[in-house]
XYZ file of C-alpha atoms in Angstrom:
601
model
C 157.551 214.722 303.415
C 158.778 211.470 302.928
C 156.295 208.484 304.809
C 158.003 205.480 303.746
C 159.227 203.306 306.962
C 162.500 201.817 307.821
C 163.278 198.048 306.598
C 163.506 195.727 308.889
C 166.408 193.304 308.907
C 167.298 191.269 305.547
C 167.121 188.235 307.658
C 163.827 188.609 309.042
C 161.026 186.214 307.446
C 158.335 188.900 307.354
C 157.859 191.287 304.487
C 158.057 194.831 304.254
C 155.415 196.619 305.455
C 154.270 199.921 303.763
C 152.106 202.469 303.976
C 149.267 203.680 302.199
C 149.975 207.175 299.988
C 147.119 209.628 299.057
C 147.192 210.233 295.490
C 144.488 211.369 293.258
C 146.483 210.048 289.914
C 147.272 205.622 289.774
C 151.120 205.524 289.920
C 152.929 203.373 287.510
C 154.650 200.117 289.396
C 157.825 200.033 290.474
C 160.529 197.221 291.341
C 160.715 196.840 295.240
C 162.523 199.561 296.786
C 166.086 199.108 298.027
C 166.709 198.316 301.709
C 167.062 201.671 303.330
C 169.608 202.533 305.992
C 169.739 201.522 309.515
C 166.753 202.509 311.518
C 167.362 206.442 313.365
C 168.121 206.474 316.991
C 164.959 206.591 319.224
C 165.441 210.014 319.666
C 165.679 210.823 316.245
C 163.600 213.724 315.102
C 163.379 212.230 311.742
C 162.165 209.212 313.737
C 159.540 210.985 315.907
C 158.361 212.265 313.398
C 157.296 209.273 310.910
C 155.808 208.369 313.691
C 153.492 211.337 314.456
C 152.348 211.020 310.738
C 151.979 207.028 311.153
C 149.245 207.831 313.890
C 147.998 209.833 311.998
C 147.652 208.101 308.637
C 146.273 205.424 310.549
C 143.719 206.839 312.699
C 142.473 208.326 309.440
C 141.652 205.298 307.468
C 140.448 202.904 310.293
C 137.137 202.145 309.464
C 134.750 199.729 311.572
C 134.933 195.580 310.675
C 138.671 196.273 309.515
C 141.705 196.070 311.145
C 144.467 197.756 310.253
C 147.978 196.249 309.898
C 151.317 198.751 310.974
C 154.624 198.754 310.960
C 154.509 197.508 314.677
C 152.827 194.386 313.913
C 154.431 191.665 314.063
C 151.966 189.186 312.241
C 153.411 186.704 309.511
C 150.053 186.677 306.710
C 150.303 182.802 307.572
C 149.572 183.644 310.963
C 147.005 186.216 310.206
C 145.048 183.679 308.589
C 145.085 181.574 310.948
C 143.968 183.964 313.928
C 141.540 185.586 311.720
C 140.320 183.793 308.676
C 141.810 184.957 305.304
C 143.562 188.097 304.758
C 142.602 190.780 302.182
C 144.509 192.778 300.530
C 143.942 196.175 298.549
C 145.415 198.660 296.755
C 144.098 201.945 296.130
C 146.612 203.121 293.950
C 146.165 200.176 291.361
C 142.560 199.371 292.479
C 143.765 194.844 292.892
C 144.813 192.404 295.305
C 148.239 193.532 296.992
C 151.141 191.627 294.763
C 154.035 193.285 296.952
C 154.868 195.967 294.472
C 152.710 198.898 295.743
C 152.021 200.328 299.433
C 148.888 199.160 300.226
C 147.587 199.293 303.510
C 146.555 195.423 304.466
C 143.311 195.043 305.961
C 141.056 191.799 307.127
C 137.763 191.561 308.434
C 137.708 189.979 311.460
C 135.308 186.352 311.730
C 131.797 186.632 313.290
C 131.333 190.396 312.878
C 127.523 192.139 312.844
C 126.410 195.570 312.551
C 124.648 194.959 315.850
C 126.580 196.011 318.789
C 129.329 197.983 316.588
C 129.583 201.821 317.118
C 130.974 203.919 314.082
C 134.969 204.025 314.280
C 135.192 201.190 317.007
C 136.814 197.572 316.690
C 134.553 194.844 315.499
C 136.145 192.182 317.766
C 133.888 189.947 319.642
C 136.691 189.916 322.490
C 136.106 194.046 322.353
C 132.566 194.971 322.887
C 131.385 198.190 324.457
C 128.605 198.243 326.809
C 126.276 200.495 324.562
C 126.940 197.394 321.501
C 126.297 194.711 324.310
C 123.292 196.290 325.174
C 121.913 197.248 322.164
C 122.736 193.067 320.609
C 120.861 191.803 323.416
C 117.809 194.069 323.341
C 117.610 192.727 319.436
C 117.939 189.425 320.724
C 115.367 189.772 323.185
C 112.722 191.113 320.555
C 113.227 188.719 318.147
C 112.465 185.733 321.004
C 109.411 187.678 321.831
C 108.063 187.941 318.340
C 109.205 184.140 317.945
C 106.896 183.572 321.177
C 103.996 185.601 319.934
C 104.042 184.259 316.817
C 103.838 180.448 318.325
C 100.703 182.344 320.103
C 98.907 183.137 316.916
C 99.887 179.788 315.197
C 98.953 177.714 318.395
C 95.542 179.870 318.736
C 94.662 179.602 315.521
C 95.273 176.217 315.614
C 92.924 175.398 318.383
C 90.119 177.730 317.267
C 89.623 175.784 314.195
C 88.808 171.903 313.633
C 88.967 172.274 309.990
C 89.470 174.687 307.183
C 87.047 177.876 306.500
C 84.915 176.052 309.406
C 84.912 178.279 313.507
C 84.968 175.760 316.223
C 81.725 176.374 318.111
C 82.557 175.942 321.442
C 83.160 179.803 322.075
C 80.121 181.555 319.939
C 76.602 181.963 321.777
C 74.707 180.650 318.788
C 76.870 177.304 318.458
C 76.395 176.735 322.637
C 72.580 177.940 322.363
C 71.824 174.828 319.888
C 73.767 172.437 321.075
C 71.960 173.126 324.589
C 68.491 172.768 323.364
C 67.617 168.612 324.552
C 67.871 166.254 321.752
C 64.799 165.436 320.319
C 63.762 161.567 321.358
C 61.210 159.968 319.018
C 61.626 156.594 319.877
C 62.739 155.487 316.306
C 65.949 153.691 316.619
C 67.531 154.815 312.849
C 65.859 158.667 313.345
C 67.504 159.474 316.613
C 70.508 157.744 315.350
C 70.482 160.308 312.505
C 69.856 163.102 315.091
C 72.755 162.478 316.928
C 74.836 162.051 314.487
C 73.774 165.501 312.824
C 74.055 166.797 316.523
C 77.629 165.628 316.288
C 78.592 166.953 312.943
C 77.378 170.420 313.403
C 79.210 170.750 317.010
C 82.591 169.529 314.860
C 82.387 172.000 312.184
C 80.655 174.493 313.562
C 79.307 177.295 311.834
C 80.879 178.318 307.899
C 82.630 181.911 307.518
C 83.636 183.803 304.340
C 86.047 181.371 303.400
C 83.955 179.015 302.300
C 82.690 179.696 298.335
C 78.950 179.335 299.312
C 79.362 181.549 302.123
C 81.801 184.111 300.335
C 79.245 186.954 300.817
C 77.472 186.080 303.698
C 79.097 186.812 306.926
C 77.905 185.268 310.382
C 79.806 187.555 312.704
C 76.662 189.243 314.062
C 74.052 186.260 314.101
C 77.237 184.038 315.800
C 77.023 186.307 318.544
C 73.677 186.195 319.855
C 71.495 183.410 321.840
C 68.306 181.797 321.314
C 66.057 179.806 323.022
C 64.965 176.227 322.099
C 60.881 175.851 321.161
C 58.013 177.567 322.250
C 55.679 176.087 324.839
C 53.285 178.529 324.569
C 53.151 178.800 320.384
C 49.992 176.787 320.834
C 48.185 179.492 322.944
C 49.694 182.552 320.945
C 46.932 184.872 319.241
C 47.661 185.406 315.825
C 45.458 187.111 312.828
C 43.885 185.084 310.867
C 43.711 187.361 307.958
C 47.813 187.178 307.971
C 47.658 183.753 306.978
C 45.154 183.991 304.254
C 46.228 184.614 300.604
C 43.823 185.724 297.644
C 42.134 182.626 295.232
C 44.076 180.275 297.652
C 41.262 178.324 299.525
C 42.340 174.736 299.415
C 43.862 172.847 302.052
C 46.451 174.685 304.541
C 48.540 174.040 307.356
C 50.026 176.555 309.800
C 53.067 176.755 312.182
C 53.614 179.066 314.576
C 57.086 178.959 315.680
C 57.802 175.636 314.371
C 55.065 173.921 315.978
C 51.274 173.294 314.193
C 48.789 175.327 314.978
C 45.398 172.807 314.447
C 43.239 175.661 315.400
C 44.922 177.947 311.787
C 44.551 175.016 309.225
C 42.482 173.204 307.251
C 43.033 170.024 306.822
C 39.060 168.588 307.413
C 38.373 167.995 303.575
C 41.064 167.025 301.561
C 41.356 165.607 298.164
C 41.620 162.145 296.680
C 44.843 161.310 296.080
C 46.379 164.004 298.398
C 48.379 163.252 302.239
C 49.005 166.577 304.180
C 49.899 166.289 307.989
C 51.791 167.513 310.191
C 55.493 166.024 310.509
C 54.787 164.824 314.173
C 51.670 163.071 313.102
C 52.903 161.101 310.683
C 55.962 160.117 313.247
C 53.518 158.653 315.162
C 51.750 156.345 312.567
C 54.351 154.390 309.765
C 57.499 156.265 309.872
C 58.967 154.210 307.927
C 58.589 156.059 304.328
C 60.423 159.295 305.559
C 63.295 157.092 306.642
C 65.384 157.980 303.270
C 64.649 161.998 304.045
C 65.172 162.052 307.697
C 68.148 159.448 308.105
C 70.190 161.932 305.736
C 73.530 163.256 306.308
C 74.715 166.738 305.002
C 78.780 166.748 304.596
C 79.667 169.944 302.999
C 81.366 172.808 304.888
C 79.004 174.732 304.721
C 76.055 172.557 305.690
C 75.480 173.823 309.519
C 72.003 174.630 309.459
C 71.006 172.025 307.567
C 72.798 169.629 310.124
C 71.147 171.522 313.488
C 67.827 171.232 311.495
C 68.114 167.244 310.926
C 68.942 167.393 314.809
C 66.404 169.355 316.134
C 63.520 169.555 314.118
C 60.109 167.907 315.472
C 57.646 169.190 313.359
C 57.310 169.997 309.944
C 55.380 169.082 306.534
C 54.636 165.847 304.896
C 52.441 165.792 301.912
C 52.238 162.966 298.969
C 50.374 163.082 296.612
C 49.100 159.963 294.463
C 50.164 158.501 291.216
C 48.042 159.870 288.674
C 46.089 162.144 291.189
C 45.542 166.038 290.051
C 45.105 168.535 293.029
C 43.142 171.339 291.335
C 42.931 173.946 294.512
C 46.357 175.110 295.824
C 47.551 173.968 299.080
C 48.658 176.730 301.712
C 51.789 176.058 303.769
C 52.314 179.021 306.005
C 55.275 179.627 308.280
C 54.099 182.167 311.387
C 57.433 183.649 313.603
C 55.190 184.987 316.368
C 56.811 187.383 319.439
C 57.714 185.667 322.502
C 59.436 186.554 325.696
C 62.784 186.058 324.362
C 64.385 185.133 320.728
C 63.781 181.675 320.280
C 65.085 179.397 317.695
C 62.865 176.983 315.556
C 63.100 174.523 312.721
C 61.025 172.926 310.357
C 61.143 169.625 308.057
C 59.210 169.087 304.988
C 58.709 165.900 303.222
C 57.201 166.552 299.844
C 56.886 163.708 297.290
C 54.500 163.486 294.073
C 53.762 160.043 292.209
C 54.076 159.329 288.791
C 51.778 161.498 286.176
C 50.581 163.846 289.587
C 50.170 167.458 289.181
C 49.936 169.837 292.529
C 49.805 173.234 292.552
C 51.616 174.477 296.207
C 51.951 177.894 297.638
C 54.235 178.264 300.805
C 54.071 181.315 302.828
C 56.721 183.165 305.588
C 54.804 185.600 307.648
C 55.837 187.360 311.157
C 53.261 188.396 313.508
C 54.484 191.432 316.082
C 58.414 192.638 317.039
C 60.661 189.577 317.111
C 64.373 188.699 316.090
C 63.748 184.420 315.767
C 66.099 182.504 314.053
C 64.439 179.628 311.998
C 65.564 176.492 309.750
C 63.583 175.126 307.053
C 64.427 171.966 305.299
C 62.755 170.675 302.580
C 62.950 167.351 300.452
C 60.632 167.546 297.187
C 61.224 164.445 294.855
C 58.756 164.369 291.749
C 58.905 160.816 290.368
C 58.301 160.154 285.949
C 55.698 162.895 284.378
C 55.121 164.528 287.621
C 54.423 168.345 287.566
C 54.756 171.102 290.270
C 53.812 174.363 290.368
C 55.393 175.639 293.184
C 55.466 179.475 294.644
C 57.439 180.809 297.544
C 56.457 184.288 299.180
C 58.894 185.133 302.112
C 57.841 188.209 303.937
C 58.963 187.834 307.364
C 59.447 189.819 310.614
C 62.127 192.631 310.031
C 64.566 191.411 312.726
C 64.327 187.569 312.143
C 66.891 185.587 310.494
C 65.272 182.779 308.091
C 67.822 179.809 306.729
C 66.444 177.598 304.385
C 67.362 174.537 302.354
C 65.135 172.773 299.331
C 66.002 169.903 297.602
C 64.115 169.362 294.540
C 64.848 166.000 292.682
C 63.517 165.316 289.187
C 62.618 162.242 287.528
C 61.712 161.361 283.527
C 59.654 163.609 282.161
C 58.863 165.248 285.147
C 57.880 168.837 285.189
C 58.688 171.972 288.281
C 58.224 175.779 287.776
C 59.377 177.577 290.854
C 58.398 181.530 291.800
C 59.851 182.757 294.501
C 59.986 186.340 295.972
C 62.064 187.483 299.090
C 60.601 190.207 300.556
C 61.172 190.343 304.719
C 63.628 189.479 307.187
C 66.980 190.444 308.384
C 69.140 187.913 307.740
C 67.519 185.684 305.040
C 69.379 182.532 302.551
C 67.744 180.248 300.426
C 69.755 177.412 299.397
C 67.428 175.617 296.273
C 69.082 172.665 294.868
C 67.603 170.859 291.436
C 68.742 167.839 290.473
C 67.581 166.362 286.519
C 67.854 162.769 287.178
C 65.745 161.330 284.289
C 65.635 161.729 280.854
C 63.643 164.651 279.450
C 63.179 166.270 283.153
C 62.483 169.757 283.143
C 62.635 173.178 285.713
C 61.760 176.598 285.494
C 63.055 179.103 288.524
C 61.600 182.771 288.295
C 62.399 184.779 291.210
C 63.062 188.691 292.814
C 64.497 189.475 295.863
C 64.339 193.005 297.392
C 66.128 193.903 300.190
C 65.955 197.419 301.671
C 67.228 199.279 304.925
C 69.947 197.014 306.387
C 68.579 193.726 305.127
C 71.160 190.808 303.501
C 68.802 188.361 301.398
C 71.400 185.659 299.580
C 70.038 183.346 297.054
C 71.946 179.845 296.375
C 70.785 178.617 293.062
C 72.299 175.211 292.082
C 71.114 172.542 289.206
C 72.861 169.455 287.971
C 71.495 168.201 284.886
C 72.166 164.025 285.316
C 70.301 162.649 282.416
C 69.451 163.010 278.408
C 67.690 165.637 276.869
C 66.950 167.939 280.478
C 66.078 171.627 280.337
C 66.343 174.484 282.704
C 65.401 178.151 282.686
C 66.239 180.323 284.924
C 65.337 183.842 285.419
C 66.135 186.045 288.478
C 65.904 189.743 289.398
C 67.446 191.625 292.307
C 66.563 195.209 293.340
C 68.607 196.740 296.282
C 67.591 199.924 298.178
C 69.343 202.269 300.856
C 71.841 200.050 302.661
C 71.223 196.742 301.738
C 72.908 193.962 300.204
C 71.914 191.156 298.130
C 73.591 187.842 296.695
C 72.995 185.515 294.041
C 74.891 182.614 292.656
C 73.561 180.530 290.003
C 75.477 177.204 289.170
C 74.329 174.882 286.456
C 76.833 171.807 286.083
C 75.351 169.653 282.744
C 77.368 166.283 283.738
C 78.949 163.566 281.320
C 76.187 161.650 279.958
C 73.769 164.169 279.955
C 73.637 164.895 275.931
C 71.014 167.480 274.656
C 70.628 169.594 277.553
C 69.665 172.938 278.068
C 70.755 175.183 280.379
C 69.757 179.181 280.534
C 70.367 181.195 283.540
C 70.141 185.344 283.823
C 70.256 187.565 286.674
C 69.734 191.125 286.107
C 69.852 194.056 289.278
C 68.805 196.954 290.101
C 70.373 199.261 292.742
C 68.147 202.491 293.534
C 70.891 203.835 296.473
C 74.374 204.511 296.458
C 74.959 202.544 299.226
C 73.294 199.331 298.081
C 75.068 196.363 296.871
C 74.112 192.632 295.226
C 77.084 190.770 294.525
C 76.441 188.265 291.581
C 77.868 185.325 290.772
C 76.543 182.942 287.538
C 78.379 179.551 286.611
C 78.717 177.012 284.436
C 80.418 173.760 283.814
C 80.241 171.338 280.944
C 81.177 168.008 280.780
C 78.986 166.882 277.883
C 78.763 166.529 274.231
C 75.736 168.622 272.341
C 74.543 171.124 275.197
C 73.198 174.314 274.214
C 73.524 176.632 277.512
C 73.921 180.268 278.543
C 74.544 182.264 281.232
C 74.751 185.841 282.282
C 74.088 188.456 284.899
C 74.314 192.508 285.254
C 74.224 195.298 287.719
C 73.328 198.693 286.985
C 70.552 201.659 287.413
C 67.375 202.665 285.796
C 67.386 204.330 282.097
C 67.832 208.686 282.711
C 66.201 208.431 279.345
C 63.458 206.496 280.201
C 62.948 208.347 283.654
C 62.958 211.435 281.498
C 60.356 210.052 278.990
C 57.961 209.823 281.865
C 58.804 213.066 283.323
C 58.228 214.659 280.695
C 54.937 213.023 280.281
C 53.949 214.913 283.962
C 54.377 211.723 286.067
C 56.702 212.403 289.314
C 60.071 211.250 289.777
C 58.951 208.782 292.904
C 56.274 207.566 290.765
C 58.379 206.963 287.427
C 60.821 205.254 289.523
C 58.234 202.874 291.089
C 56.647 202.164 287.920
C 60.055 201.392 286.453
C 60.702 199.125 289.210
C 57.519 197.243 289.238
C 58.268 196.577 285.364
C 61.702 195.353 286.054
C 60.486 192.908 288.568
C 56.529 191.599 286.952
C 58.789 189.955 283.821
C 59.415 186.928 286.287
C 56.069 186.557 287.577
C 54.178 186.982 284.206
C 53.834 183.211 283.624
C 52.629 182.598 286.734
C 48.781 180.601 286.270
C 47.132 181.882 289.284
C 46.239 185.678 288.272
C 45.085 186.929 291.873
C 47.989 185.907 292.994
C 50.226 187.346 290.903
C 48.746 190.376 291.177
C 49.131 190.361 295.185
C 52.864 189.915 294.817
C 52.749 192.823 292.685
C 51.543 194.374 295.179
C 53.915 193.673 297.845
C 56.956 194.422 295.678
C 55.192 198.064 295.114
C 54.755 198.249 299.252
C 58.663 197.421 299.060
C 59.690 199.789 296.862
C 61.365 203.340 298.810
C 58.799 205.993 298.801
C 61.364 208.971 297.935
């Protein structure tokens, strides 16, 4: 059948317009065709029926965003670009751009054309829009302005829930309103309750630190943000507590006691002490010449994530001072002993201890954390230890509080010439426990020795901060830590030693080795090290693993029960930081309580 279309007149300006032929094979091109004869009468047949197969050519190949051009339009390709943007033209018998030679069928896509609101086989003019398009274009536009909205939500809430990075404002979380509504301690020193405020202010800024900052990475606060405390004790003075909880073996030199944050007159002994040595009570000595703790208590603490320590500087009232003399040697220990004693609600309490040792002085200290019956405190220790030229500190740490309390704790130790520390410190008790120890080796040939264990078992999180900056020529540090994690718990330990420009000839040594005896127990590690000086000799390294099978096998097989070979391994693991310590007896109570720690299956 023959589909090609009358001419129109020679004198018209518009050119031919052809049809498209199916073909499966590219035909060759051809010269234009002659001008074929006059057009049929109306009622042609020939006529009627180019016409049927026109409709039905062109309801074939219509195809949505395209309009098709007939032999009824009446379009000049000037005007078609100017009604609707450029025209283009394709053949599908050549497979190019229409040069007049072939039949193409010419098609354009009309301006401002979507998928939204087009059905399949329907035009794509703006000016012809069915109601199902209409609808569906402005249900699309209607989501995306309320996903615009909500996100402006999130951004604007976000926004005004935080006053600074990795920092929660506090207005919203019990524990942030519960200590900034305790009253504001009033001493009647104009540069100390300056300093209080100002901490006051600081800590109700910033708020309490989440995961995002790096010394908080591991420790969440969701679940200790959420609760409220109570501010001091009035009856800590009256409360009964055991005397024999205080006591420690082959420690009988001078002691003081707080219950709850407040001294306890009636638990210490303070009645004989030593030449050379000043222990009293932080209140007491407020009272007298305050003027030597002004450097410790007018301090400011900056870092993100220094809220506790702020809240402390603001509300502590009690607390620890002890100096000792130049020259002066303190052979018997001195007892400090923290008591978190039940009350009638969870309170919150803080402490502040001022610690300071002449030149050439030698003290050996012991501080204790005890809880007496079922309570869920949260306490604050702070404590500034400075050790001025040839100094030396022995200095042990047993924490072993109430199951349910949460203990934060900050100690500063600063380290002049030749001055000497050795730290042991075992974490035992408590729910929520953190010990932030800070060293800094400000004087030539300074020296510090950390040994330490922490054990945490059940559902208990003990994280251990370990940072020392060696400042000076010729300074030496050993550290030694051990971890052992039962049943559900988690522990945390980062050690960072920074050896700064200037300080030449150091040494640095830090290892931390764990132990996890459950499945389900975890201590997350973390050792680093920066150098920024010449001829430093420093190492560091940590692991995380189980106990030997072999060695478990050795003792089997020597008749000694699995419980028992894994206690005995345990203990082993854990004595090799406690062997150096001088005082025997005690040493061989924390063994002790590390075996009483250890899971009895």
């Amino acid at each position: 059948m023959d589909l090609s279309l009358p001419s129109p007149h020679p004198s018209s300006s518009h050119p031919p317009q052809l049809l498209r032929q199916r073909s499966s094979a590219c035909l060759p091109r051809v010269a234009p065709p002659p001008p074929p004869p006059p057009p049929p009468q109306k009622n042609s047949p020939s006529q009627q029926s180019n016409d049927m197969n026109l409709s039905r050519h062109n309801s074939a190949h219509q195809q949505p965003g395209f309009h098709t051009l007939t032999h009824s339009d009446s379009l000049h390709p000037g005007q078609l670009q100017q009604q609707h943007g450029p025209a283009h033209m394709h053949s599908p018998l050549v497979g190019g751009p229409y040069d007049g030679r072939m039949a193409p069928m010419i098609r354009t896509r009309l301006p401002n054309t979507t998928k939204e609101g087009c059905e399949e086989g329907s035009s794509t003019d703006e000016s012809v829009e069915t109601p199902r398009g209409r609808r569906r274009r402005q249900g699309l536009a209607q989501a995306r302005s309320e996903l615009d909205a909500q996100g402006r939500l999130r951004r604007h809430r976000r926004a005004s829930s935080r006053r600074s990075v990795g920092m929660n404002q506090p207005a919203p979380l019990p524990l942030v309103n519960s200590l900034l509504e305790a009253p504001l301690p009033s001493s009647g020193i104009a540069w100390l309750d300056a300093a209080r405020s100002e901490n006051r202010e600081a800590f109700a800024a910033g708020g309490l630190p989440d995961t995002r900052v790096e010394a908080w990475k591991y420790t969440a606060l969701r679940a200790l943000s959420q609760r409220h405390f109570g501010s001091g004790d009035s009856d800590a003075l009256a409360r009964s507590i055991d005397p024999a909880s205080v006591a420690l073996p082959c420690v009988e030199g001078p002691r003081l006691v707080f219950v709850n944050g407040c001294f306890r007159a009636d638990l210490s002994r303070v009645d004989a002490l030593p030449a050379g040595l000043t222990l009293q009570p932080l209140s007491q000595a407020l009272v007298g010449d305050a003027e030597p703790l002004r450097f410790a208590l007018s301090r400011h603490y900056r870092e993100a994530g220094d809220a506790f320590a702020r809240i402390n500087a603001a509300n502590a009232v009690d607390g620890v001072v002890l100096r000792v003399a130049a020259d002066a040697v303190i052979a018997t220990p001195v007892q400090l002993v923290f008591v978190g004693a039940a009350a009638q609600a969870d309170l919150a309490w803080h402490a502040r201890n001022v610690i300071e040792l002449g030149a050439n002085a030698t003290l050996s200290l012991v501080e204790q954390h005890v809880g007496s019956g079922e309570q869920a405190h949260l306490a604050t220790l702070v404590s500034d230890i400075e050790l001025h030229d040839g100094a030396v500190l022995d200095y042990s740490i047993v924490q072993n509080s109430a199951p349910g309390s949460s203990l934060i704790r900050r100690s500063s130790v600063r380290l002049h010439a030749r001055s000497h520390a050795s730290l042991h410190i075992v974490e035992l008790g408590g729910a929520l426990v953190r010990h932030d120890l800070q060293a800094e080796l400000v004087g030539d040939g300074a020296e510090l020795d950390t040994r330490g264990v922490f054990m945490p078992h059940g559902r208990q999180h003990i994280d251990t901060q370990l940072a020392i900056r060696h400042r000076a020529l010729n300074t030496r540090s050993t550290s030694h830590w051990r971890g052992v994690a039962s049943d559900r718990a988690r522990g945390v330990f980062r050690g960072a030693m920074v050896v700064e420009a200037g300080a030449d000839g150091s040494d640095a040594t830090l290892s931390n080795k764990n132990l996890l005896l459950s499945p389900s127990a975890e201590i997350d590690t973390k050792p680093e090290l920066e150098i920024y000086a010449d001829e430093v000799k420093a190492a560091h390294g940590a692991t995380v693993g189980q106990l030997d099978e072999r060695a478990l096998f050795y003792l089997r097989s020597r008749g000694i029960p699995m419980a028992e070979a894994r206690s005995l391994l345990t203990t082993a693991f854990c004595r090799a930081v406690l062997d150096d310590l001088p005082n025997v007896a005690l040493r061989d109570h924390l063994s002790g309580l590390l075996i009483a720690q250890l899971p009895q299956s």
